[in-house]
Short mmCIF file of C-alpha atoms in Angstrom, two decimals:
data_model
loop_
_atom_site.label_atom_id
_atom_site.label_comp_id
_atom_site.label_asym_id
_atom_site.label_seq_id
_atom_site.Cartn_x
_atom_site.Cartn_y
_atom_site.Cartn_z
CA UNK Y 25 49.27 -38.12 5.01
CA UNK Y 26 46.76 -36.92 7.61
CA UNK Y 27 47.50 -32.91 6.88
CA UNK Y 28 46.66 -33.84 2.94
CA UNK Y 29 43.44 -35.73 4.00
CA UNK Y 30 42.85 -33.47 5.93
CA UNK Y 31 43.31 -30.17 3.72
CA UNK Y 32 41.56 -32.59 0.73
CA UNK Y 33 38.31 -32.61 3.24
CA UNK Y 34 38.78 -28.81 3.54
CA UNK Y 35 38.64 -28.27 -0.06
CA UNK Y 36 35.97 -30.30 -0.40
CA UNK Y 37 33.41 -28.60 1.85
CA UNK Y 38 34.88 -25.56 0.79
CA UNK Y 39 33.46 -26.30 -3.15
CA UNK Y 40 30.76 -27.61 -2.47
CA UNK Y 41 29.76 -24.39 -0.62
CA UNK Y 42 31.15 -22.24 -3.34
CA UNK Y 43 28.44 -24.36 -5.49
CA UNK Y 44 25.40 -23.75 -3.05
CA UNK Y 45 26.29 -19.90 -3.07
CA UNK Y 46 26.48 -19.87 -6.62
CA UNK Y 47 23.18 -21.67 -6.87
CA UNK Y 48 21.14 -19.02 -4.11
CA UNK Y 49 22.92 -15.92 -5.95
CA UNK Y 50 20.71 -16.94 -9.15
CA UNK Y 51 18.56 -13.73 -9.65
CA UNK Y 52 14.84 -14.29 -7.98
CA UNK Y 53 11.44 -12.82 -9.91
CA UNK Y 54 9.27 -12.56 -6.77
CA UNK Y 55 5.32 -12.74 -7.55
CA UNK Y 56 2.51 -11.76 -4.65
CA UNK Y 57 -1.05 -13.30 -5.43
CA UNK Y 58 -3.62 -12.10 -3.64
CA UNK Y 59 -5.20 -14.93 -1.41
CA UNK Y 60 -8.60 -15.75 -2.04
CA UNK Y 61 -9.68 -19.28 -1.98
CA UNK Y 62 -11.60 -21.06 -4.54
CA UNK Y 63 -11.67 -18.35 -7.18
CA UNK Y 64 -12.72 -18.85 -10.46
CA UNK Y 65 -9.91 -19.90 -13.14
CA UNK Y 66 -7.52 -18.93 -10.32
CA UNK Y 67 -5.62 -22.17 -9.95
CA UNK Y 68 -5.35 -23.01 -13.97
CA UNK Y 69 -4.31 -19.04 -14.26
CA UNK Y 70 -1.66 -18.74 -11.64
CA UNK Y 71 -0.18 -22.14 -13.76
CA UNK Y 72 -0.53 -19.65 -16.89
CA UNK Y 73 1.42 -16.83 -15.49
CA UNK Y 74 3.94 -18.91 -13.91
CA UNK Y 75 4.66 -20.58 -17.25
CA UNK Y 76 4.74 -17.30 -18.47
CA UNK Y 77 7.32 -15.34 -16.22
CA UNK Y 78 9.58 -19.26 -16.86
CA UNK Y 79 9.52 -18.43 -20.50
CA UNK Y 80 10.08 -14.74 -20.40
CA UNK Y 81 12.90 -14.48 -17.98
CA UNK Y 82 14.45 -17.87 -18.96
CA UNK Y 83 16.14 -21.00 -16.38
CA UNK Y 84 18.66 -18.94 -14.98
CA UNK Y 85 16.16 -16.63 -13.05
CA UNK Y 86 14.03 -18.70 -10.14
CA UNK Y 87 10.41 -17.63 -10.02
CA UNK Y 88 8.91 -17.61 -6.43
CA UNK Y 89 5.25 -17.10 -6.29
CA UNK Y 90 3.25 -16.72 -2.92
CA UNK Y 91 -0.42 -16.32 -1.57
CA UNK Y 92 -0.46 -13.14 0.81
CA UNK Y 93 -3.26 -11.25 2.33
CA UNK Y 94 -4.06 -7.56 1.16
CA UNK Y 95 -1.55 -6.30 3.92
CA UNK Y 96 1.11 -8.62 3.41
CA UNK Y 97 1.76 -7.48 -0.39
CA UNK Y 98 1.41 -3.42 0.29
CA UNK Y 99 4.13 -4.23 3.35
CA UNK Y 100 6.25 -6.33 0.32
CA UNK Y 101 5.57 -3.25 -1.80
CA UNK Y 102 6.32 -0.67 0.57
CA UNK Y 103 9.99 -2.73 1.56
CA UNK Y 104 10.76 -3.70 -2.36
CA UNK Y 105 10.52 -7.00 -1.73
CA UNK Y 106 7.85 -8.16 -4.61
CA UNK Y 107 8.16 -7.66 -8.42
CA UNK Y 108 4.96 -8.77 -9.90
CA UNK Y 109 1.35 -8.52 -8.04
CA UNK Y 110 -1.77 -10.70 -9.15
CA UNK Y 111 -4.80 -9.48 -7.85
CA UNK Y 112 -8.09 -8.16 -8.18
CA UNK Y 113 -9.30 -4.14 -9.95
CA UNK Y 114 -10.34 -3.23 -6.21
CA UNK Y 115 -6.61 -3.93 -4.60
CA UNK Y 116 -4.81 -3.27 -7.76
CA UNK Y 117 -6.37 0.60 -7.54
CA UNK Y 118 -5.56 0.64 -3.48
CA UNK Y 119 -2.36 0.20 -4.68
CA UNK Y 120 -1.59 2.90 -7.16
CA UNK Y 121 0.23 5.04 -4.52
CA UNK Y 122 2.77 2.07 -4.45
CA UNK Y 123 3.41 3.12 -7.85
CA UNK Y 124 2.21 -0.55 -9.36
CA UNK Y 125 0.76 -0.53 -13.14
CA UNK Y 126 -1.76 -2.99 -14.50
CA UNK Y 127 -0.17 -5.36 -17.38
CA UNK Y 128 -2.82 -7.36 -18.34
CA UNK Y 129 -6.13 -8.75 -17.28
CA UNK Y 130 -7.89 -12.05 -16.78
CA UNK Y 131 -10.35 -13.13 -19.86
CA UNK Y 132 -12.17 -16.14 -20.15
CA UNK Y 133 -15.23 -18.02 -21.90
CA UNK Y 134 -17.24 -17.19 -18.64
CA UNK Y 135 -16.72 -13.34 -19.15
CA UNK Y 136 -16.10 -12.10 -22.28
CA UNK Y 137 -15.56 -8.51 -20.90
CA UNK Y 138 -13.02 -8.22 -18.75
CA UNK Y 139 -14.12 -4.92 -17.69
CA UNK Y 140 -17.16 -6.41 -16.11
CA UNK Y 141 -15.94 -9.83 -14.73
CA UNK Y 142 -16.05 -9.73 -11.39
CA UNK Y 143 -18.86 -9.22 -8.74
CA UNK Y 144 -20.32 -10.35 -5.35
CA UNK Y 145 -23.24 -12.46 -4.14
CA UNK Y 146 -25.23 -12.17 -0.93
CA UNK Y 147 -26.71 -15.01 -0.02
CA UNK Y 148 -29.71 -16.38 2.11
CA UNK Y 149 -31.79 -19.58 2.81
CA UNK Y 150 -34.96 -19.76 0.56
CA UNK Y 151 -37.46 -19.49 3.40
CA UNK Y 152 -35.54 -16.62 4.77
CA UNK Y 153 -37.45 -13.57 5.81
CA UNK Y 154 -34.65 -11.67 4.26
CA UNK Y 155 -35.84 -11.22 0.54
CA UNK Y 156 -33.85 -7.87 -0.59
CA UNK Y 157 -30.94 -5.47 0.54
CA UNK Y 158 -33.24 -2.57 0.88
CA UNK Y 159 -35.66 -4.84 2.87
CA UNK Y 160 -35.91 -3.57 6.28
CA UNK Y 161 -34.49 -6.59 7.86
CA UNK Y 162 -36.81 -7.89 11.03
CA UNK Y 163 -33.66 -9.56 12.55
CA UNK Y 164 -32.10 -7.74 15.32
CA UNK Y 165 -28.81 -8.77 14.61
CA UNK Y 166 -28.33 -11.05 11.69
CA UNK Y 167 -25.28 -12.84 11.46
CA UNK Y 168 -23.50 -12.71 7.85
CA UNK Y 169 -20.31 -14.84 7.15
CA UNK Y 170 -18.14 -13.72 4.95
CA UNK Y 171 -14.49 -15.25 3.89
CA UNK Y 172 -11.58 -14.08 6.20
CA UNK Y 173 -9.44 -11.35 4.34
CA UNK Y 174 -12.31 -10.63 1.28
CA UNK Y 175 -12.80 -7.24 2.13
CA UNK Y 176 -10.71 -6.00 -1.04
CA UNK Y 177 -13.70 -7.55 -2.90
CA UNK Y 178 -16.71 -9.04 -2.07
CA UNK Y 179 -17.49 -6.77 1.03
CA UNK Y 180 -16.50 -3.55 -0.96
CA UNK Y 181 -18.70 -4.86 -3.69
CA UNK Y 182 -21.84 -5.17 -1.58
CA UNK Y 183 -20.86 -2.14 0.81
CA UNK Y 184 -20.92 -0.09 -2.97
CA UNK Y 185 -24.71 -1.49 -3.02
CA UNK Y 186 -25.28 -0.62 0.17
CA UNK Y 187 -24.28 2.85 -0.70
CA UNK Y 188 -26.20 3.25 -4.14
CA UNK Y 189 -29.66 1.81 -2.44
CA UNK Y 190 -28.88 4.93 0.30
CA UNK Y 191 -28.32 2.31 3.10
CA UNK Y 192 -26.88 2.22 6.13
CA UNK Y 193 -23.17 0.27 4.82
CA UNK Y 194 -21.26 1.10 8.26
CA UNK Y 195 -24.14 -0.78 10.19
CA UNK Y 196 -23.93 -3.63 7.97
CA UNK Y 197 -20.54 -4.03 8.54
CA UNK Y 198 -21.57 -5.18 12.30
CA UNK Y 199 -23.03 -7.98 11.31
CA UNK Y 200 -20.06 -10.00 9.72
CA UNK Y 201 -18.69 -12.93 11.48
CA UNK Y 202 -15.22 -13.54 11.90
CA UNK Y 203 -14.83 -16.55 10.02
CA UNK Y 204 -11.75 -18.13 8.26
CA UNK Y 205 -14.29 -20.91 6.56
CA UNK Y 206 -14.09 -21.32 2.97
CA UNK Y 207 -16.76 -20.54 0.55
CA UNK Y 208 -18.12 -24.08 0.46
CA UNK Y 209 -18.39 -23.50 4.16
CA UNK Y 210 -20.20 -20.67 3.91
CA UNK Y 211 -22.78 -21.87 2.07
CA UNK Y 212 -23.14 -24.74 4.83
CA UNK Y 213 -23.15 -22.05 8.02
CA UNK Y 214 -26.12 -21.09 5.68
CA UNK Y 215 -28.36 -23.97 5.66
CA UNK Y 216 -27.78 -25.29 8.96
CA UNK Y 217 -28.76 -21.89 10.17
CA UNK Y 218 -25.74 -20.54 11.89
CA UNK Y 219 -25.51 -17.86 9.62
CA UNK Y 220 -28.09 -15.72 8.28
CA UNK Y 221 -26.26 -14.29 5.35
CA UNK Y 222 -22.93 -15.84 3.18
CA UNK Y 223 -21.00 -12.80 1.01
CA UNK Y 224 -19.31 -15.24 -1.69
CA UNK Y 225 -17.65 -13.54 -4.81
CA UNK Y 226 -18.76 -13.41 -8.26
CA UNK Y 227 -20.00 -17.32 -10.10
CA UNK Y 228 -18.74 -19.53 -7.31
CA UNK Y 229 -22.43 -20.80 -6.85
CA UNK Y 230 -22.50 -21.46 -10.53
CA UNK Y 231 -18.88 -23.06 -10.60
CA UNK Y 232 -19.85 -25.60 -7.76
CA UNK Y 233 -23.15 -26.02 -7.99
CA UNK Y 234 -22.48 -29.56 -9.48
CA UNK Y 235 -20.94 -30.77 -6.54
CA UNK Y 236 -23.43 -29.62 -4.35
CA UNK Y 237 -26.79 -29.75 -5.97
CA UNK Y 238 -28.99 -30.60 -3.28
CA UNK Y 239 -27.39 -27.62 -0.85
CA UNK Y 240 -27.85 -25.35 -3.00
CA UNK Y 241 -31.10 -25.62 -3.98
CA UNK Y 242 -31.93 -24.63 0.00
CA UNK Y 243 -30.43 -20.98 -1.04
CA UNK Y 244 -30.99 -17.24 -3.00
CA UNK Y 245 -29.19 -14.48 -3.90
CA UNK Y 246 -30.53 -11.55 -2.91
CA UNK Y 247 -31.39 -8.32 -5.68
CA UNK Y 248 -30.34 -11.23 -7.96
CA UNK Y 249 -28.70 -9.63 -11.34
CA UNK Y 250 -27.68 -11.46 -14.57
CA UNK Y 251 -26.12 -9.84 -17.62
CA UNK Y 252 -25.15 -11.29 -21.15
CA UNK Y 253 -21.35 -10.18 -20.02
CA UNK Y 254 -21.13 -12.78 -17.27
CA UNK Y 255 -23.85 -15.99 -16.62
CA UNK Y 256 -23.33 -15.89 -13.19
CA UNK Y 257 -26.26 -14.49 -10.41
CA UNK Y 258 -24.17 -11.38 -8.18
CA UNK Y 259 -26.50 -9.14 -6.33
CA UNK Y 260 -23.73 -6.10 -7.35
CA UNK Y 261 -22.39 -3.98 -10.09
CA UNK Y 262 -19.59 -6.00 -12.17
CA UNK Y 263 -16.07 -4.81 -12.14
CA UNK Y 264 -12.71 -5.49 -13.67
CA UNK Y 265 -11.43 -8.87 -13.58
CA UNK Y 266 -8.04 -9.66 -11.92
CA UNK Y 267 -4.73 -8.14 -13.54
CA UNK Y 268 -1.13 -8.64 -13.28
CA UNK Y 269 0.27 -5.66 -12.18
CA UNK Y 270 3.84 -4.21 -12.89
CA UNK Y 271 5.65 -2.55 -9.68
CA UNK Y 272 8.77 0.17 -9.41
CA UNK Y 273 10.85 -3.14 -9.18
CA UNK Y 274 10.57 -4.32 -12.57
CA UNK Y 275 13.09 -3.17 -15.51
CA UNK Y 276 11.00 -1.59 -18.73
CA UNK Y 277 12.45 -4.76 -20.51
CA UNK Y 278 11.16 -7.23 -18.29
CA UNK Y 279 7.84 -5.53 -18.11
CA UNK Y 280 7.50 -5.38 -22.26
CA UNK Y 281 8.85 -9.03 -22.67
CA UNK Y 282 6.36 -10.03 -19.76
CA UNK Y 283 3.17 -8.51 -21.50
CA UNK Y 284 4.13 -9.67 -24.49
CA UNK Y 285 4.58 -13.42 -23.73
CA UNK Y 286 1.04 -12.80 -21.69
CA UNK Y 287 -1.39 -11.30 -24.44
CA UNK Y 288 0.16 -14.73 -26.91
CA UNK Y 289 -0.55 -17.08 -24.46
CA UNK Y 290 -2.78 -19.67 -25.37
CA UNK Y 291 -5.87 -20.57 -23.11
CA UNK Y 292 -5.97 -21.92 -19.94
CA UNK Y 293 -7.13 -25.55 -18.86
CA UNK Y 294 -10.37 -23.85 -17.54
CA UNK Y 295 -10.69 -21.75 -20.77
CA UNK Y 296 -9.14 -18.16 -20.06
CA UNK Y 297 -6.10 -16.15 -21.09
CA UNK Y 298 -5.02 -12.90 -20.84
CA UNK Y 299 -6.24 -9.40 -22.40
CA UNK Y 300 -6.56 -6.24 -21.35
CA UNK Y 301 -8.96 -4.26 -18.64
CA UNK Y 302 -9.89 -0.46 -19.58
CA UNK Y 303 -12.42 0.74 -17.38
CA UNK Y 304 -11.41 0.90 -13.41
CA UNK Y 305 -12.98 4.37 -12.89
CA UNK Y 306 -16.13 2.24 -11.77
CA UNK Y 307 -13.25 0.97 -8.52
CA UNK Y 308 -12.32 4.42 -8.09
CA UNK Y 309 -15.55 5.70 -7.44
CA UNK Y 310 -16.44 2.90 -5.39
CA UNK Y 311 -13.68 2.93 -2.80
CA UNK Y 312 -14.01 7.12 -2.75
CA UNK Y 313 -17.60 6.81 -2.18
CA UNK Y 314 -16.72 4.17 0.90
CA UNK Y 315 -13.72 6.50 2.21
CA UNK Y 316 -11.43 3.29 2.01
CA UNK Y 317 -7.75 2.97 1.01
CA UNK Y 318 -6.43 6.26 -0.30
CA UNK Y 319 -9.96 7.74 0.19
CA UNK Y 320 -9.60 7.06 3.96
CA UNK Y 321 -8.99 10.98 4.70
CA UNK Y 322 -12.31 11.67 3.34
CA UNK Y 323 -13.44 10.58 7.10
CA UNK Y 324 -12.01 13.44 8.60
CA UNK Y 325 -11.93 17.02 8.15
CA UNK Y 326 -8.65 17.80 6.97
CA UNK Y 327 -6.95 20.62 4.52
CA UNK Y 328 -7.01 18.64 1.54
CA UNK Y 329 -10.39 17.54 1.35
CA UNK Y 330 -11.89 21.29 2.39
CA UNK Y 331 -9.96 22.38 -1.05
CA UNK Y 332 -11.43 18.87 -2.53
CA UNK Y 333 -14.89 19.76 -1.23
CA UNK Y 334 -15.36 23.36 -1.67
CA UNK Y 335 -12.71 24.51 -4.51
CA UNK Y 336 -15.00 24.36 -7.29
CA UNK Y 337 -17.77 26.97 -4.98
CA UNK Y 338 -14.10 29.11 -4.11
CA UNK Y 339 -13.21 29.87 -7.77
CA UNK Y 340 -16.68 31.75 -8.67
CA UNK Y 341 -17.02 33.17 -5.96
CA UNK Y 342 -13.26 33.82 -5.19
CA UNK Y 343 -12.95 35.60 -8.95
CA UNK Y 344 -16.37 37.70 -8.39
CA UNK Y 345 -14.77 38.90 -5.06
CA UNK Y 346 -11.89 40.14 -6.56
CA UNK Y 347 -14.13 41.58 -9.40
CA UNK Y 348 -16.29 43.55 -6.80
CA UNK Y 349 -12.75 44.55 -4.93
CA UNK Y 350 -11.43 45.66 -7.89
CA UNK Y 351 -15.04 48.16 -9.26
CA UNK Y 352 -14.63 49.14 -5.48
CA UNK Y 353 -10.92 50.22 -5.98
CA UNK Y 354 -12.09 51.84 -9.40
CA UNK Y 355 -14.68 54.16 -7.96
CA UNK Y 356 -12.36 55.09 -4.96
CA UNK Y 357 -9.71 55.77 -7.57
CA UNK Y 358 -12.19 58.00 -9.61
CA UNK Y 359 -13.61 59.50 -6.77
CA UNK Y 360 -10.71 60.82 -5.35
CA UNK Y 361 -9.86 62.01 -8.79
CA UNK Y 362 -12.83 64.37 -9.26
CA UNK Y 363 -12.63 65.69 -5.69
CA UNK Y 364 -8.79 66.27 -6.91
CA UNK Y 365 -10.42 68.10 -9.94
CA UNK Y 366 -12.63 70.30 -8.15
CA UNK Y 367 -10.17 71.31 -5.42
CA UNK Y 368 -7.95 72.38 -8.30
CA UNK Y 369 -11.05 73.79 -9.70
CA UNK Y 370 -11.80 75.72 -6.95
CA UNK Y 371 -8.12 77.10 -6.34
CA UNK Y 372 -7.68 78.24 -10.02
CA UNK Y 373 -11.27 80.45 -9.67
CA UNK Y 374 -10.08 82.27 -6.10
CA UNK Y 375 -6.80 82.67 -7.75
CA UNK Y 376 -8.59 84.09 -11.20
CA UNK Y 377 -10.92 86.16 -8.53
CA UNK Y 378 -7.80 87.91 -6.59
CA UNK Y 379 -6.45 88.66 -10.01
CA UNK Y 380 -9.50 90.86 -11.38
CA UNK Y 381 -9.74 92.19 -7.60
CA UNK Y 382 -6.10 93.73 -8.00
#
């Protein structure tokens, strides 16, 4: 009896992990959100777009969706190991030599545009002797917190600013503390006075301001800007709002279903669903004009951007060299044909000459 107990037990444990592998073989839709705390819509959207993929790619398929830092999803990209990427217009166009693809983008009641959506606030404390970026600031070293891992938006954004007023952006850079505080926090460092400066993105102030009345009364924004397209005070130029983007993992059929169940889903909790973004050449420019992400080489002197730089001066120039080297070879050619001419010229007359001599 003890061998059939015992061969019983085997077969047991044997099923059940048969059952356990045939549960972790079920296929796995991996999605990479880009981590940034406290973003507008972001908790009630990420719901949205999980419900979504469910519905698209049915029960049988497990959806895993995690919060990674700008690095962490190009390294997923670069290794294959991510199908789907929610992030923001300034990473999604850092990582078009991954070979990702927006699908569709973020709209909401807050910004009817999703081309201009998204933006960047510098703040101060109302007495603050800091009243505008192009302010020569008196501090020596002012002390700006900023979010850890936000510079794929909010510094970009303000960096772009930098660059349009004609300011010193690299300097500015010096000044940000290493902080891994939260907005909220930010806005505290602020008003105690252990920060001079908070970068916080686009409408946080406006989506919290209700909690905090009394704190944040004690603040600005500096070069404060409002537009119809977004009720929210940034102190930059609006740009795209986050997309879902499509990467070289993804079958044509999943990607059409996807996008499909997307644009006919109905709003959000906070009031948003998805449409479409069609104007990112505003984030190209910007990250060229920095020299960040592909635009990095632009630092340095290499082959690529010489031809970038001085190509369209080569062609003029290059063509009317050729021209002149060509008229050159023209009159050398013609030249040496009348010289030809006249030798031949000459020979025929002393020939003629001996002739009438004889």
């Amino acid at each position: 009896m003890r061998p059939k107990k015992f061969l019983l037990a085997v077969f047991i444990v044997l099923a059940a992990t048969c059952v356990c592998a045939a549960k972790d073989s079920s296929p796995v839709f991996r999605v990479s959100v880009m981590q940034s705390d406290e973003h507008l819509f972001h908790e009630s959207i990420i719901e949205n777009l999980e419900g979504a993929l469910e519905k698209t790619l049915g029960a049988k398929t497990k959806v895993e969706i995690s919060t990674d830092s700008p690095e962490t999803i190009k390294t997923k990209l670069k290794e294959g190991r991510v199908e789907l990427v929610f992030c923001n217009s300034v990473l999604y166009r850092a990582l078009l030599p991954y070979g990702v693809r927006d699908l569709a983008t973020v709209h909401s009641d807050w910004n009817p545009n999703p081309n201009r959506a998204d933006g960047a606030a510098l703040i101060v404390k109302r007495d603050s002797e800091i009243s505008s970026l192009n302010q020569r600031i008196n501090l020596k070293e002012p002390k700006v917190a900023m979010e850890k891992n936000r510079h794929c938006d909010v510094l970009y954004y303000i960096l772009g600013e930098f660059e349009t007023l004609k300011l010193d952006s690299e300097k500015f850079k010096t000044f940000l503390l290493d902080n891994t505080g939260k907005s909220s926090e930010l806005v505290k460092e602020v008003v105690q006075g252990k920060a001079d400066a908070a970068l916080l993105p686009a409408c946080f102030l406006e989506q919290h301001v209700v909690e905090y009345p009394s704190l944040y009364r004690e603040i600005k924004v500096l070069n404060p800007l409002r537009s119809s397209e977004l009720p929210c005070t940034v102190s930059t130029t609006l740009y795209p709002n986050w997309s879902v983007l499509i990467t070289p993992n993804i079958s044509m059929k999943q990607a059409t279903d996807i996008a499909a169940t997307l644009l006919t889903q109905p709003k959000s909790s906070d009031g948003a669903w998805w449409s479409v973004s069609t104007q990112f050449d505003g984030v190209d420019k910007l990250l060229k004009n920095l020299k960040v992400e592909q635009y990095s080489y632009l630092r340095e002197w290499t082959l690529r951007r010489f031809f970038e730089e001085y190509f369209p001066f080569i062609i003029p120039y290059g063509r009317d060299f050729v021209q002149l080297h060509c008229e050159s070879s023209d009159q050398d050619t013609n030249q040496t044909a009348v010289s030809k001419s006249l030798e031949t010229f000459k020979v025929q007359e002393r020939i003629r000459a001996c002739q009438k001599r004889q």
